[in-house]
Amino acid sequence: MTDDASTSTEPGTSTPVLRVRGLVAGYDRIEALHGVDVEVHQGEAVTLIGSNGAGKTTLLRTIAGLMRPWRGTVEFLGEDVSRWPAERRARAGLALVPEGRRVFAGLTVEENLRLGGYPHPRSLAADGLATVYELFPKLRDRRTQAAGTMSGGEQQMLAIGRAMMSRPKLLLLDEPSLGLAPLAVREVADALVELAGRDTTLALVEQNATVAFHVARRGYLLDRGTLVTAGSVAELREDPRVHEAYLGQPVK
Amino acid sequence: MTSLAQFVVTGFTTGATYALVGLGIALIAQVTGVISFAQGEFVMLGGLTFALLEEKGLAAPLAALVAIVLACAVGVVLERLVLPRARAGRTDQTIMLTIGASIVIEGVALVVVGTEPHFARPFTKGSALSVGGVHITPQYVWVVAITAVVLVAMWLLLTRTRVGWAMRATAMDAEAAQLSGISPSRMSLIVFVVAAALGAIGGIVLAPLQSPDAGIGIALGLKGFAAAVIGGLGRPAGAVVGGLALGIVERVAAGYLPGDFSGYSDAIAFALLLLVLLVRPTGLLSALRVERV
Amino acid sequence: MAVLGRHRRLVTLVLSYGVFVGGLLLVPFLFTRVHPYTMADGVLMVLLAVAALGLVPFTGYAGQVSLGQAAFYGTGAYATAILTVKLHLSPWLSLVIGAAVAGLLAYLLGLALFRAAGHYLTLATIAVGLILGVVVKQLDVTGGAEGLAGVTPLTVFGADIGGDVNFFYLAAGILLVATVVVHLVCRSMFARTLLAISDSPVAAQSCGVDPAPVKRSMFVLAAVLAAVAGSLYASWSGFVDASTLDLNVSLQLLIIATVGGRRSVFGAAVGSFVVVSLVRFAKEWLPDVSSHAGGQVEIIAYGLALILVLRLLPRGIVGGAAAGLRRLAGTVTRTPTR
Ligand SMILES: Nc1ncnc2c1ncn2[C@@H]1O[C@H](COP(=O)(O)OP(=O)(O)O)[C@@H](O)[C@H]1O
Ligand SMILES: [Mg+2]
């Protein structure tokens, strides 16, 4: 894949799809994010890496609206959505594939997918299903299977497919590789590369740097609630702080 | 034998109302996580309003409609004004708020209507059928038929409509539903209104059989709870089966209590509830796999 | 300043108990002079406060909603009535036996109930109260629907307690002792565990705390206190019937604890004052509506009080006032807040 101009827009040259400014958020009285700034531009695949407990999930949940920011703003497509409830953000095209997948276990694959398309008229569902099945042929074979009975990798594909059904303008993914068998990690990573290649704007949170650097072009390193560094994947690969955050994990 | 069949038939009719109340409680609990102790008051509101309007000469269908609309309106007030928006981790507070609401509803009904019961005519005239010695009045048939229609409608709502899907998704995983663009707040409002309507219908069909007064809410609410708990709070279908079973057991047990013990019949439903809670709090029916609607 | 800071807790403690005892001593003075209160209201107020006191740790700290306090209140009342009328035992011994029976009942219920989530407890406690209410109306030993009259009055060192004022002092003394006991319990590690449980059950569980035994002990404490109050009520009124087991009593006690403040030991007394006043004033000024509504119209005030306090003042009157005072003190002495 070549770097073309539209996928590596310099911050500030156009309105970013997502602009997070000075975000502070936490749980009860524990502050987990201490003022984070992130930008994601049209057509870009960005990754957010950091060790366990760095605040990655907190950041994505706050962006998606599942948590209220204590301070700071979340702008989506140029609009301040900080006070919007999560469902309104989802309808506006901000999709989150949550940590742990969270598929509707008792429903079939296709029912899960149709629920993902909830914001849109039913007539669009067939089109969306076709796209998802094309991306994940496995899901088509399992259409009538209960989601809860599938393997972790298949559930992850379903979770991504469900998010795609909402035709997102920005896809946030929280550790899609977590707890998957190596083969499944590959499959998911390949699907994400495929999505990124189709100009899907996505922000990928990962502890698995291999996956993160495989999918994204640019990234941020988060440590204990603060952004430590940002840069291209090539730069991050060489950064000793990244290696420190991934103690013991090969970073390739 | 005839008397047993008679008890079953009578019990089935009261059980239908318990089932409707229990269904409302289970739906609210699943979709919103709120344990509502106010559900019995909607039965009272429905039944009492219906009986009162009928006494005043209003046609039965119109009286029923007004009663249902009134109950739904009170349901909206309960959900929007009484309960807080943020409910996570506040189970004790929401339980007490629904208790407070049920006290106020009952109190207002007492002030407006007084303590006397009111009488509703059976939906249709006609004498009781006798099937093998078992008396079946037309009202029994009405209760069973209307309950059946309502339950089928509920099933269709939950499995065939967009709103029903959204409600089920919220029940399964509220956050995941939210991420799919479903508003939990809207679902909460809808489920409270639906539950209010279910309760009111239960009250209306029962009104010609047991003349309602302002105080019937508490006992009916608890019996609805018993129905839901017996069935397992997690399953709407369980609440329905639990309600019917409770109605029948209560009636049969009361029917066979020796004369000296007839005074205990009021306690049967509660003893059953307590027994279930002590022995198997996840519901008697949870052993059977009832499809989660 | 530093000295004041160090002794601040002690000062607050002494002050709050001073206000509490002072308030109790004011009651006979007020309730015998100010219309429409009567001294009987004063006695009832203190008894209800004792009965509701156990809900402070149970509801406020363990986050449990009990609507079965009446079951234990009634158990105490009936125990005293039966033991003094039928067996001619001393009223004090009857009080102890009644409290023990109620405690045992709560313990046994707790064994089964605290395995499951909170709402089952609410349901089960309601069911127990209603069942007992039906049972006492049927049995001979409890006097059936008429109830039992002629309960032996309490004596202190062989002397009769003449009149409501004297009984009030006795009951107030018991309330004070009970308050100190509950206060100590709330201060203990025990209560800190409970607070952790009620704030975040998952977190507490992950710390390896098993909430069930703690909740059960709190439930027993609440039951014993309610039984003591019921027993005192029986001796004082000389008469017991099924109304002591009524759901309305449980509601009243829950409202008392909530309105006063579910996390403050003084909340029960303050809540009791509010509720008894509500009842008294409603009876006084709403006679017409009340008779039409079977004398039950004050329950609207109960319900509204419950809703408004829970929504607007979740820590109750005492909790709210304490927070207000602390803020005031904080601005006056400029002590940095934690
Ligand atoms: N539900 C919670 N309650 C309290 N603290 C939490 C909760 N979830 C996460 N935290 C804390 O917030 C910080 C950030 O966590 P998280 O965003 O989950 O990190 P990551 O996703 O990068 O592993 C951690 O210190 C964690 O302990
Ligand atoms: Mg995480």
mmCIF file with all atom_site columns, N, CA, C and O in Angstrom, chain B residues 88-131:
data_model
loop_
_atom_site.group_PDB
_atom_site.id
_atom_site.type_symbol
_atom_site.label_atom_id
_atom_site.label_alt_id
_atom_site.label_comp_id
_atom_site.label_asym_id
_atom_site.label_entity_id
_atom_site.label_seq_id
_atom_site.pdbx_PDB_ins_code
_atom_site.Cartn_x
_atom_site.Cartn_y
_atom_site.Cartn_z
_atom_site.occupancy
_atom_site.B_iso_or_equiv
_atom_site.pdbx_formal_charge
_atom_site.auth_seq_id
_atom_site.auth_comp_id
_atom_site.auth_asym_id
_atom_site.auth_atom_id
_atom_site.pdbx_PDB_model_num
ATOM 1   N N  . ALA B 1 88  ? -27.805 3.434   37.293 1.00 0.00 ? 88  ALA B N  1
ATOM 2   C CA . ALA B 1 88  ? -26.820 2.377   37.498 1.00 0.00 ? 88  ALA B CA 1
ATOM 3   C C  . ALA B 1 88  ? -26.375 2.349   38.953 1.00 0.00 ? 88  ALA B C  1
ATOM 4   O O  . ALA B 1 88  ? -26.071 3.375   39.545 1.00 0.00 ? 88  ALA B O  1
ATOM 5   N N  . GLY B 1 89  ? -26.374 1.159   39.532 1.00 0.00 ? 89  GLY B N  1
ATOM 6   C CA . GLY B 1 89  ? -25.896 0.996   40.899 1.00 0.00 ? 89  GLY B CA 1
ATOM 7   C C  . GLY B 1 89  ? -26.781 1.605   41.955 1.00 0.00 ? 89  GLY B C  1
ATOM 8   O O  . GLY B 1 89  ? -26.371 1.782   43.098 1.00 0.00 ? 89  GLY B O  1
ATOM 9   N N  . ARG B 1 90  ? -28.001 1.963   41.598 1.00 0.00 ? 90  ARG B N  1
ATOM 10  C CA . ARG B 1 90  ? -28.878 2.598   42.576 1.00 0.00 ? 90  ARG B CA 1
ATOM 11  C C  . ARG B 1 90  ? -30.140 1.763   42.792 1.00 0.00 ? 90  ARG B C  1
ATOM 12  O O  . ARG B 1 90  ? -31.225 2.298   42.920 1.00 0.00 ? 90  ARG B O  1
ATOM 13  N N  . THR B 1 91  ? -29.975 0.458   42.833 1.00 0.00 ? 91  THR B N  1
ATOM 14  C CA . THR B 1 91  ? -31.137 -0.423  42.941 1.00 0.00 ? 91  THR B CA 1
ATOM 15  C C  . THR B 1 91  ? -31.987 -0.096  44.156 1.00 0.00 ? 91  THR B C  1
ATOM 16  O O  . THR B 1 91  ? -33.209 -0.011  44.076 1.00 0.00 ? 91  THR B O  1
ATOM 17  N N  . ASP B 1 92  ? -31.332 0.109   45.309 1.00 0.00 ? 92  ASP B N  1
ATOM 18  C CA . ASP B 1 92  ? -32.103 0.355   46.530 1.00 0.00 ? 92  ASP B CA 1
ATOM 19  C C  . ASP B 1 92  ? -32.910 1.637   46.410 1.00 0.00 ? 92  ASP B C  1
ATOM 20  O O  . ASP B 1 92  ? -34.065 1.703   46.818 1.00 0.00 ? 92  ASP B O  1
ATOM 21  N N  . GLN B 1 93  ? -32.296 2.645   45.801 1.00 0.00 ? 93  GLN B N  1
ATOM 22  C CA . GLN B 1 93  ? -33.009 3.912   45.669 1.00 0.00 ? 93  GLN B CA 1
ATOM 23  C C  . GLN B 1 93  ? -34.205 3.783   44.726 1.00 0.00 ? 93  GLN B C  1
ATOM 24  O O  . GLN B 1 93  ? -35.300 4.270   45.038 1.00 0.00 ? 93  GLN B O  1
ATOM 25  N N  . THR B 1 94  ? -34.006 3.101   43.599 1.00 0.00 ? 94  THR B N  1
ATOM 26  C CA . THR B 1 94  ? -35.125 2.990   42.661 1.00 0.00 ? 94  THR B CA 1
ATOM 27  C C  . THR B 1 94  ? -36.238 2.121   43.253 1.00 0.00 ? 94  THR B C  1
ATOM 28  O O  . THR B 1 94  ? -37.414 2.410   43.058 1.00 0.00 ? 94  THR B O  1
ATOM 29  N N  . ILE B 1 95  ? -35.877 1.078   43.992 1.00 0.00 ? 95  ILE B N  1
ATOM 30  C CA . ILE B 1 95  ? -36.913 0.269   44.638 1.00 0.00 ? 95  ILE B CA 1
ATOM 31  C C  . ILE B 1 95  ? -37.746 1.154   45.558 1.00 0.00 ? 95  ILE B C  1
ATOM 32  O O  . ILE B 1 95  ? -38.978 1.149   45.518 1.00 0.00 ? 95  ILE B O  1
ATOM 33  N N  . MET B 1 96  ? -37.069 1.951   46.378 1.00 0.00 ? 96  MET B N  1
ATOM 34  C CA . MET B 1 96  ? -37.809 2.789   47.327 1.00 0.00 ? 96  MET B CA 1
ATOM 35  C C  . MET B 1 96  ? -38.642 3.845   46.611 1.00 0.00 ? 96  MET B C  1
ATOM 36  O O  . MET B 1 96  ? -39.726 4.196   47.052 1.00 0.00 ? 96  MET B O  1
ATOM 37  N N  . LEU B 1 97  ? -38.118 4.352   45.481 1.00 0.00 ? 97  LEU B N  1
ATOM 38  C CA . LEU B 1 97  ? -38.902 5.338   44.731 1.00 0.00 ? 97  LEU B CA 1
ATOM 39  C C  . LEU B 1 97  ? -40.179 4.716   44.170 1.00 0.00 ? 97  LEU B C  1
ATOM 40  O O  . LEU B 1 97  ? -41.240 5.352   44.181 1.00 0.00 ? 97  LEU B O  1
ATOM 41  N N  . THR B 1 98  ? -40.075 3.484   43.682 1.00 0.00 ? 98  THR B N  1
ATOM 42  C CA . THR B 1 98  ? -41.310 2.869   43.167 1.00 0.00 ? 98  THR B CA 1
ATOM 43  C C  . THR B 1 98  ? -42.272 2.571   44.320 1.00 0.00 ? 98  THR B C  1
ATOM 44  O O  . THR B 1 98  ? -43.490 2.662   44.150 1.00 0.00 ? 98  THR B O  1
ATOM 45  N N  . ILE B 1 99  ? -41.722 2.269   45.488 1.00 0.00 ? 99  ILE B N  1
ATOM 46  C CA . ILE B 1 99  ? -42.591 2.077   46.655 1.00 0.00 ? 99  ILE B CA 1
ATOM 47  C C  . ILE B 1 99  ? -43.287 3.396   46.988 1.00 0.00 ? 99  ILE B C  1
ATOM 48  O O  . ILE B 1 99  ? -44.503 3.444   47.197 1.00 0.00 ? 99  ILE B O  1
ATOM 49  N N  . GLY B 1 100 ? -42.508 4.470   47.006 1.00 0.00 ? 100 GLY B N  1
ATOM 50  C CA . GLY B 1 100 ? -43.089 5.788   47.273 1.00 0.00 ? 100 GLY B CA 1
ATOM 51  C C  . GLY B 1 100 ? -44.183 6.115   46.267 1.00 0.00 ? 100 GLY B C  1
ATOM 52  O O  . GLY B 1 100 ? -45.269 6.588   46.624 1.00 0.00 ? 100 GLY B O  1
ATOM 53  N N  . ALA B 1 101 ? -43.902 5.835   44.987 1.00 0.00 ? 101 ALA B N  1
ATOM 54  C CA . ALA B 1 101 ? -44.884 6.134   43.949 1.00 0.00 ? 101 ALA B CA 1
ATOM 55  C C  . ALA B 1 101 ? -46.156 5.325   44.170 1.00 0.00 ? 101 ALA B C  1
ATOM 56  O O  . ALA B 1 101 ? -47.275 5.850   44.028 1.00 0.00 ? 101 ALA B O  1
ATOM 57  N N  . SER B 1 102 ? -46.006 4.065   44.548 1.00 0.00 ? 102 SER B N  1
ATOM 58  C CA . SER B 1 102 ? -47.207 3.243   44.714 1.00 0.00 ? 102 SER B CA 1
ATOM 59  C C  . SER B 1 102 ? -48.033 3.743   45.900 1.00 0.00 ? 102 SER B C  1
ATOM 60  O O  . SER B 1 102 ? -49.262 3.730   45.859 1.00 0.00 ? 102 SER B O  1
ATOM 61  N N  . ILE B 1 103 ? -47.359 4.235   46.939 1.00 0.00 ? 103 ILE B N  1
ATOM 62  C CA . ILE B 1 103 ? -48.097 4.794   48.074 1.00 0.00 ? 103 ILE B CA 1
ATOM 63  C C  . ILE B 1 103 ? -48.890 6.019   47.631 1.00 0.00 ? 103 ILE B C  1
ATOM 64  O O  . ILE B 1 103 ? -50.065 6.187   47.978 1.00 0.00 ? 103 ILE B O  1
ATOM 65  N N  . VAL B 1 104 ? -48.229 6.875   46.859 1.00 0.00 ? 104 VAL B N  1
ATOM 66  C CA . VAL B 1 104 ? -48.908 8.104   46.433 1.00 0.00 ? 104 VAL B CA 1
ATOM 67  C C  . VAL B 1 104 ? -50.095 7.772   45.525 1.00 0.00 ? 104 VAL B C  1
ATOM 68  O O  . VAL B 1 104 ? -51.188 8.328   45.679 1.00 0.00 ? 104 VAL B O  1
ATOM 69  N N  . ILE B 1 105 ? -49.889 6.854   44.593 1.00 0.00 ? 105 ILE B N  1
ATOM 70  C CA . ILE B 1 105 ? -50.980 6.484   43.677 1.00 0.00 ? 105 ILE B CA 1
ATOM 71  C C  . ILE B 1 105 ? -52.170 5.955   44.477 1.00 0.00 ? 105 ILE B C  1
ATOM 72  O O  . ILE B 1 105 ? -53.319 6.364   44.270 1.00 0.00 ? 105 ILE B O  1
ATOM 73  N N  . GLU B 1 106 ? -51.876 5.072   45.428 1.00 0.00 ? 106 GLU B N  1
ATOM 74  C CA . GLU B 1 106 ? -52.963 4.524   46.232 1.00 0.00 ? 106 GLU B CA 1
ATOM 75  C C  . GLU B 1 106 ? -53.648 5.623   47.048 1.00 0.00 ? 106 GLU B C  1
ATOM 76  O O  . GLU B 1 106 ? -54.875 5.691   47.123 1.00 0.00 ? 106 GLU B O  1
ATOM 77  N N  . GLY B 1 107 ? -52.830 6.496   47.636 1.00 0.00 ? 107 GLY B N  1
ATOM 78  C CA . GLY B 1 107 ? -53.382 7.566   48.461 1.00 0.00 ? 107 GLY B CA 1
ATOM 79  C C  . GLY B 1 107 ? -54.287 8.483   47.658 1.00 0.00 ? 107 GLY B C  1
ATOM 80  O O  . GLY B 1 107 ? -55.382 8.852   48.104 1.00 0.00 ? 107 GLY B O  1
ATOM 81  N N  . VAL B 1 108 ? -53.828 8.852   46.463 1.00 0.00 ? 108 VAL B N  1
ATOM 82  C CA . VAL B 1 108 ? -54.637 9.744   45.629 1.00 0.00 ? 108 VAL B CA 1
ATOM 83  C C  . VAL B 1 108 ? -55.946 9.055   45.252 1.00 0.00 ? 108 VAL B C  1
ATOM 84  O O  . VAL B 1 108 ? -57.027 9.657   45.289 1.00 0.00 ? 108 VAL B O  1
ATOM 85  N N  . ALA B 1 109 ? -55.847 7.764   44.921 1.00 0.00 ? 109 ALA B N  1
ATOM 86  C CA . ALA B 1 109 ? -57.063 7.022   44.581 1.00 0.00 ? 109 ALA B CA 1
ATOM 87  C C  . ALA B 1 109 ? -58.029 6.999   45.768 1.00 0.00 ? 109 ALA B C  1
ATOM 88  O O  . ALA B 1 109 ? -59.244 7.158   45.601 1.00 0.00 ? 109 ALA B O  1
ATOM 89  N N  . LEU B 1 110 ? -57.481 6.842   46.960 1.00 0.00 ? 110 LEU B N  1
ATOM 90  C CA . LEU B 1 110 ? -58.322 6.845   48.158 1.00 0.00 ? 110 LEU B CA 1
ATOM 91  C C  . LEU B 1 110 ? -59.045 8.167   48.323 1.00 0.00 ? 110 LEU B C  1
ATOM 92  O O  . LEU B 1 110 ? -60.233 8.224   48.642 1.00 0.00 ? 110 LEU B O  1
ATOM 93  N N  . VAL B 1 111 ? -58.313 9.245   48.101 1.00 0.00 ? 111 VAL B N  1
ATOM 94  C CA . VAL B 1 111 ? -58.912 10.562  48.275 1.00 0.00 ? 111 VAL B CA 1
ATOM 95  C C  . VAL B 1 111 ? -59.973 10.818  47.208 1.00 0.00 ? 111 VAL B C  1
ATOM 96  O O  . VAL B 1 111 ? -61.055 11.328  47.487 1.00 0.00 ? 111 VAL B O  1
ATOM 97  N N  . VAL B 1 112 ? -59.668 10.437  45.975 1.00 0.00 ? 112 VAL B N  1
ATOM 98  C CA . VAL B 1 112 ? -60.584 10.740  44.877 1.00 0.00 ? 112 VAL B CA 1
ATOM 99  C C  . VAL B 1 112 ? -61.801 9.815   44.901 1.00 0.00 ? 112 VAL B C  1
ATOM 100 O O  . VAL B 1 112 ? -62.936 10.252  44.714 1.00 0.00 ? 112 VAL B O  1
ATOM 101 N N  . VAL B 1 113 ? -61.572 8.531   45.144 1.00 0.00 ? 113 VAL B N  1
ATOM 102 C CA . VAL B 1 113 ? -62.640 7.547   44.985 1.00 0.00 ? 113 VAL B CA 1
ATOM 103 C C  . VAL B 1 113 ? -63.191 7.058   46.326 1.00 0.00 ? 113 VAL B C  1
ATOM 104 O O  . VAL B 1 113 ? -64.339 6.643   46.420 1.00 0.00 ? 113 VAL B O  1
ATOM 105 N N  . GLY B 1 114 ? -62.363 7.114   47.361 1.00 0.00 ? 114 GLY B N  1
ATOM 106 C CA . GLY B 1 114 ? -62.799 6.593   48.646 1.00 0.00 ? 114 GLY B CA 1
ATOM 107 C C  . GLY B 1 114 ? -62.443 5.131   48.793 1.00 0.00 ? 114 GLY B C  1
ATOM 108 O O  . GLY B 1 114 ? -61.802 4.548   47.921 1.00 0.00 ? 114 GLY B O  1
ATOM 109 N N  . THR B 1 115 ? -62.879 4.537   49.895 1.00 0.00 ? 115 THR B N  1
ATOM 110 C CA . THR B 1 115 ? -62.461 3.164   50.174 1.00 0.00 ? 115 THR B CA 1
ATOM 111 C C  . THR B 1 115 ? -63.408 2.118   49.591 1.00 0.00 ? 115 THR B C  1
ATOM 112 O O  . THR B 1 115 ? -63.089 0.939   49.569 1.00 0.00 ? 115 THR B O  1
ATOM 113 N N  . GLU B 1 116 ? -64.595 2.550   49.132 1.00 0.00 ? 116 GLU B N  1
ATOM 114 C CA . GLU B 1 116 ? -65.590 1.553   48.721 1.00 0.00 ? 116 GLU B CA 1
ATOM 115 C C  . GLU B 1 116 ? -65.204 0.897   47.398 1.00 0.00 ? 116 GLU B C  1
ATOM 116 O O  . GLU B 1 116 ? -64.631 1.537   46.520 1.00 0.00 ? 116 GLU B O  1
ATOM 117 N N  . PRO B 1 117 ? -65.537 -0.370  47.249 1.00 0.00 ? 117 PRO B N  1
ATOM 118 C CA . PRO B 1 117 ? -65.305 -1.027  45.966 1.00 0.00 ? 117 PRO B CA 1
ATOM 119 C C  . PRO B 1 117 ? -66.320 -0.527  44.923 1.00 0.00 ? 117 PRO B C  1
ATOM 120 O O  . PRO B 1 117 ? -67.390 -0.015  45.272 1.00 0.00 ? 117 PRO B O  1
ATOM 121 N N  . HIS B 1 118 ? -65.968 -0.668  43.684 1.00 0.00 ? 118 HIS B N  1
ATOM 122 C CA . HIS B 1 118 ? -66.885 -0.317  42.602 1.00 0.00 ? 118 HIS B CA 1
ATOM 123 C C  . HIS B 1 118 ? -67.141 -1.534  41.732 1.00 0.00 ? 118 HIS B C  1
ATOM 124 O O  . HIS B 1 118 ? -66.347 -2.458  41.695 1.00 0.00 ? 118 HIS B O  1
ATOM 125 N N  . PHE B 1 119 ? -68.299 -1.486  41.054 1.00 0.00 ? 119 PHE B N  1
ATOM 126 C CA . PHE B 1 119 ? -68.735 -2.706  40.379 1.00 0.00 ? 119 PHE B CA 1
ATOM 127 C C  . PHE B 1 119 ? -68.771 -2.519  38.878 1.00 0.00 ? 119 PHE B C  1
ATOM 128 O O  . PHE B 1 119 ? -69.277 -1.529  38.369 1.00 0.00 ? 119 PHE B O  1
ATOM 129 N N  . ALA B 1 120 ? -68.206 -3.481  38.193 1.00 0.00 ? 120 ALA B N  1
ATOM 130 C CA . ALA B 1 120 ? -68.259 -3.460  36.737 1.00 0.00 ? 120 ALA B CA 1
ATOM 131 C C  . ALA B 1 120 ? -69.113 -4.632  36.288 1.00 0.00 ? 120 ALA B C  1
ATOM 132 O O  . ALA B 1 120 ? -69.084 -5.695  36.898 1.00 0.00 ? 120 ALA B O  1
ATOM 133 N N  . ARG B 1 121 ? -69.906 -4.406  35.230 1.00 0.00 ? 121 ARG B N  1
ATOM 134 C CA . ARG B 1 121 ? -70.704 -5.509  34.688 1.00 0.00 ? 121 ARG B CA 1
ATOM 135 C C  . ARG B 1 121 ? -69.790 -6.435  33.896 1.00 0.00 ? 121 ARG B C  1
ATOM 136 O O  . ARG B 1 121 ? -68.789 -5.986  33.337 1.00 0.00 ? 121 ARG B O  1
ATOM 137 N N  . PRO B 1 122 ? -70.153 -7.715  33.841 1.00 0.00 ? 122 PRO B N  1
ATOM 138 C CA . PRO B 1 122 ? -69.430 -8.604  32.921 1.00 0.00 ? 122 PRO B CA 1
ATOM 139 C C  . PRO B 1 122 ? -69.500 -8.026  31.510 1.00 0.00 ? 122 PRO B C  1
ATOM 140 O O  . PRO B 1 122 ? -70.448 -7.302  31.173 1.00 0.00 ? 122 PRO B O  1
ATOM 141 N N  . PHE B 1 123 ? -68.489 -8.323  30.696 1.00 0.00 ? 123 PHE B N  1
ATOM 142 C CA . PHE B 1 123 ? -68.419 -7.715  29.362 1.00 0.00 ? 123 PHE B CA 1
ATOM 143 C C  . PHE B 1 123 ? -69.635 -8.066  28.519 1.00 0.00 ? 123 PHE B C  1
ATOM 144 O O  . PHE B 1 123 ? -70.095 -7.257  27.720 1.00 0.00 ? 123 PHE B O  1
ATOM 145 N N  . THR B 1 124 ? -70.127 -9.297  28.666 1.00 0.00 ? 124 THR B N  1
ATOM 146 C CA . THR B 1 124 ? -71.348 -9.662  27.939 1.00 0.00 ? 124 THR B CA 1
ATOM 147 C C  . THR B 1 124 ? -72.300 -10.344 28.911 1.00 0.00 ? 124 THR B C  1
ATOM 148 O O  . THR B 1 124 ? -71.865 -10.971 29.874 1.00 0.00 ? 124 THR B O  1
ATOM 149 N N  . LYS B 1 125 ? -73.591 -10.203 28.605 1.00 0.00 ? 125 LYS B N  1
ATOM 150 C CA . LYS B 1 125 ? -74.585 -10.921 29.409 1.00 0.00 ? 125 LYS B CA 1
ATOM 151 C C  . LYS B 1 125 ? -74.557 -12.391 28.999 1.00 0.00 ? 125 LYS B C  1
ATOM 152 O O  . LYS B 1 125 ? -73.865 -12.778 28.071 1.00 0.00 ? 125 LYS B O  1
ATOM 153 N N  . GLY B 1 126 ? -75.345 -13.180 29.665 1.00 0.00 ? 126 GLY B N  1
ATOM 154 C CA . GLY B 1 126 ? -75.378 -14.593 29.289 1.00 0.00 ? 126 GLY B CA 1
ATOM 155 C C  . GLY B 1 126 ? -75.136 -15.439 30.516 1.00 0.00 ? 126 GLY B C  1
ATOM 156 O O  . GLY B 1 126 ? -74.466 -15.025 31.451 1.00 0.00 ? 126 GLY B O  1
ATOM 157 N N  . SER B 1 127 ? -75.713 -16.620 30.477 1.00 0.00 ? 127 SER B N  1
ATOM 158 C CA . SER B 1 127 ? -75.586 -17.466 31.654 1.00 0.00 ? 127 SER B CA 1
ATOM 159 C C  . SER B 1 127 ? -74.347 -18.352 31.508 1.00 0.00 ? 127 SER B C  1
ATOM 160 O O  . SER B 1 127 ? -73.800 -18.511 30.421 1.00 0.00 ? 127 SER B O  1
ATOM 161 N N  . ALA B 1 128 ? -73.956 -18.904 32.634 1.00 0.00 ? 128 ALA B N  1
ATOM 162 C CA . ALA B 1 128 ? -72.753 -19.696 32.644 1.00 0.00 ? 128 ALA B CA 1
ATOM 163 C C  . ALA B 1 128 ? -72.949 -20.995 31.876 1.00 0.00 ? 128 ALA B C  1
ATOM 164 O O  . ALA B 1 128 ? -74.008 -21.610 31.926 1.00 0.00 ? 128 ALA B O  1
ATOM 165 N N  . LEU B 1 129 ? -71.931 -21.348 31.158 1.00 0.00 ? 129 LEU B N  1
ATOM 166 C CA . LEU B 1 129 ? -71.925 -22.662 30.516 1.00 0.00 ? 129 LEU B CA 1
ATOM 167 C C  . LEU B 1 129 ? -71.636 -23.696 31.589 1.00 0.00 ? 129 LEU B C  1
ATOM 168 O O  . LEU B 1 129 ? -70.909 -23.429 32.544 1.00 0.00 ? 129 LEU B O  1
ATOM 169 N N  . SER B 1 130 ? -72.199 -24.866 31.416 1.00 0.00 ? 130 SER B N  1
ATOM 170 C CA . SER B 1 130 ? -71.809 -25.923 32.337 1.00 0.00 ? 130 SER B CA 1
ATOM 171 C C  . SER B 1 130 ? -71.154 -27.037 31.533 1.00 0.00 ? 130 SER B C  1
ATOM 172 O O  . SER B 1 130 ? -71.789 -27.690 30.715 1.00 0.00 ? 130 SER B O  1
ATOM 173 N N  . VAL B 1 131 ? -69.868 -27.187 31.726 1.00 0.00 ? 131 VAL B N  1
ATOM 174 C CA . VAL B 1 131 ? -69.132 -28.223 31.006 1.00 0.00 ? 131 VAL B CA 1
ATOM 175 C C  . VAL B 1 131 ? -68.766 -29.296 32.014 1.00 0.00 ? 131 VAL B C  1
ATOM 176 O O  . VAL B 1 131 ? -67.875 -29.116 32.832 1.00 0.00 ? 131 VAL B O  1
#
